[in-house]
Amino acid sequence: MTRKVTQLSNVAFGGDWSENLLEQFEATTVLKVLREAVETCQEEDPRGQSLLDAIEHIKSSIDKGEDLANGLLKALDKADPVQRQKEALRYLELIERHTGGRHR
């Protein structure tokens, strides 16, 4: 008795879905690191290795990434904590738009 297996007949194999999934995961992770840095920048200096890694990812993976990443770093250098967070949030929102939306 031969039984034809058709359960996977509607599943598409191939393509770049796994690469897209990885890129989306990386973008989500990077944006979480950036958001945490912006949320805490009034109380502490968030410029640790994870933020620097996220900045490097932004520089290499999105259009205008170099300018946006440098703008965020410049915002984090501001002396006034309220201005620092306000400017950093502005750059975070621009980065989120350039990565295709908000990821949390």
Short mmCIF file of C-alpha atoms in Angstrom, two decimals:
data_model
loop_
_atom_site.label_atom_id
_atom_site.label_comp_id
_atom_site.label_asym_id
_atom_site.label_seq_id
_atom_site.Cartn_x
_atom_site.Cartn_y
_atom_site.Cartn_z
CA MET A 1 0.00 0.00 0.00
CA THR A 2 1.59 3.24 -1.14
CA ARG A 3 0.50 6.50 0.44
CA LYS A 4 1.29 9.74 -1.27
CA VAL A 5 2.51 12.41 1.15
CA THR A 6 1.26 15.85 0.19
CA GLN A 7 1.52 17.73 3.47
CA LEU A 8 4.44 19.84 2.33
CA SER A 9 3.21 20.43 -1.19
CA ASN A 10 2.20 24.00 -0.41
CA VAL A 11 5.46 24.94 1.32
CA ALA A 12 7.89 26.91 -0.79
CA PHE A 13 11.53 26.05 -0.39
CA GLY A 14 14.34 28.20 -1.61
CA GLY A 15 14.43 31.91 -1.96
CA ASP A 16 15.91 34.28 0.54
CA TRP A 17 13.33 34.02 3.33
CA SER A 18 15.89 32.82 5.87
CA GLU A 19 18.25 35.67 5.05
CA ASN A 20 15.38 38.15 5.35
CA LEU A 21 14.42 36.65 8.69
CA LEU A 22 17.99 37.02 9.94
CA GLU A 23 18.19 40.62 8.72
CA GLN A 24 14.88 41.42 10.44
CA PHE A 25 16.12 39.82 13.67
CA GLU A 26 19.37 41.80 13.49
CA ALA A 27 17.49 45.05 12.83
CA THR A 28 15.16 44.37 15.74
CA THR A 29 18.07 43.63 18.06
CA VAL A 30 20.00 46.71 16.96
CA LEU A 31 16.96 48.95 17.40
CA LYS A 32 16.35 47.56 20.89
CA VAL A 33 19.93 48.42 21.86
CA LEU A 34 19.55 51.93 20.43
CA ARG A 35 16.18 52.46 22.12
CA GLU A 36 17.56 51.36 25.50
CA ALA A 37 20.49 53.75 25.07
CA VAL A 38 18.17 56.65 24.30
CA GLU A 39 15.83 55.81 27.18
CA THR A 40 18.67 55.75 29.72
CA CYS A 41 20.89 58.53 28.38
CA GLN A 42 19.57 61.14 30.83
CA GLU A 43 20.82 59.15 33.82
CA GLU A 44 23.87 57.35 32.46
CA ASP A 45 26.33 57.22 29.60
CA PRO A 46 25.05 54.41 27.34
CA ARG A 47 28.11 54.34 25.08
CA GLY A 48 29.24 50.81 25.85
CA GLN A 49 30.33 48.08 23.48
CA SER A 50 26.78 46.93 22.63
CA LEU A 51 25.85 50.47 21.55
CA LEU A 52 29.03 50.83 19.52
CA ASP A 53 28.31 47.49 17.81
CA ALA A 54 24.76 48.64 17.03
CA ILE A 55 26.10 51.91 15.63
CA GLU A 56 28.51 50.02 13.36
CA HIS A 57 25.63 47.84 12.13
CA ILE A 58 23.57 50.96 11.32
CA LYS A 59 26.50 52.54 9.47
CA SER A 60 26.93 49.51 7.25
CA SER A 61 23.36 48.38 6.70
CA ILE A 62 21.10 51.34 5.89
CA ASP A 63 21.11 54.28 3.52
CA LYS A 64 22.45 57.37 5.27
CA GLY A 65 23.50 55.07 8.10
CA GLU A 66 26.84 56.82 8.53
CA ASP A 67 25.20 60.24 8.94
CA LEU A 68 22.43 58.97 11.21
CA ALA A 69 24.79 57.00 13.43
CA ASN A 70 27.18 59.94 13.76
CA GLY A 71 24.25 62.22 14.55
CA LEU A 72 23.11 59.89 17.31
CA LEU A 73 26.61 59.76 18.78
CA LYS A 74 26.84 63.56 18.63
CA ALA A 75 23.48 63.82 20.39
CA LEU A 76 24.75 61.52 23.15
CA ASP A 77 27.68 63.92 23.67
CA LYS A 78 25.42 66.82 24.66
CA ALA A 79 25.96 68.06 28.22
CA ASP A 80 22.32 68.86 29.03
CA PRO A 81 20.57 65.52 29.79
CA VAL A 82 17.17 66.69 28.54
CA GLN A 83 18.61 68.00 25.26
CA ARG A 84 20.73 64.86 24.95
CA GLN A 85 17.70 62.60 25.16
CA LYS A 86 15.57 64.81 22.92
CA GLU A 87 18.20 64.86 20.15
CA ALA A 88 19.00 61.16 20.55
CA LEU A 89 15.30 60.31 20.26
CA ARG A 90 15.07 62.35 17.07
CA TYR A 91 17.93 60.37 15.52
CA LEU A 92 16.49 57.07 16.76
CA GLU A 93 13.20 57.85 15.02
CA LEU A 94 15.05 58.66 11.79
CA ILE A 95 16.99 55.40 12.04
CA GLU A 96 13.76 53.47 12.66
CA ARG A 97 12.20 55.02 9.56
CA HIS A 98 15.23 54.08 7.46
CA THR A 99 15.15 50.48 8.70
CA GLY A 100 11.56 50.05 7.62
CA GLY A 101 9.65 50.78 10.78
CA ARG A 102 9.63 50.40 14.48
CA HIS A 103 10.79 47.14 15.97
CA ARG A 104 10.39 46.50 19.64
#
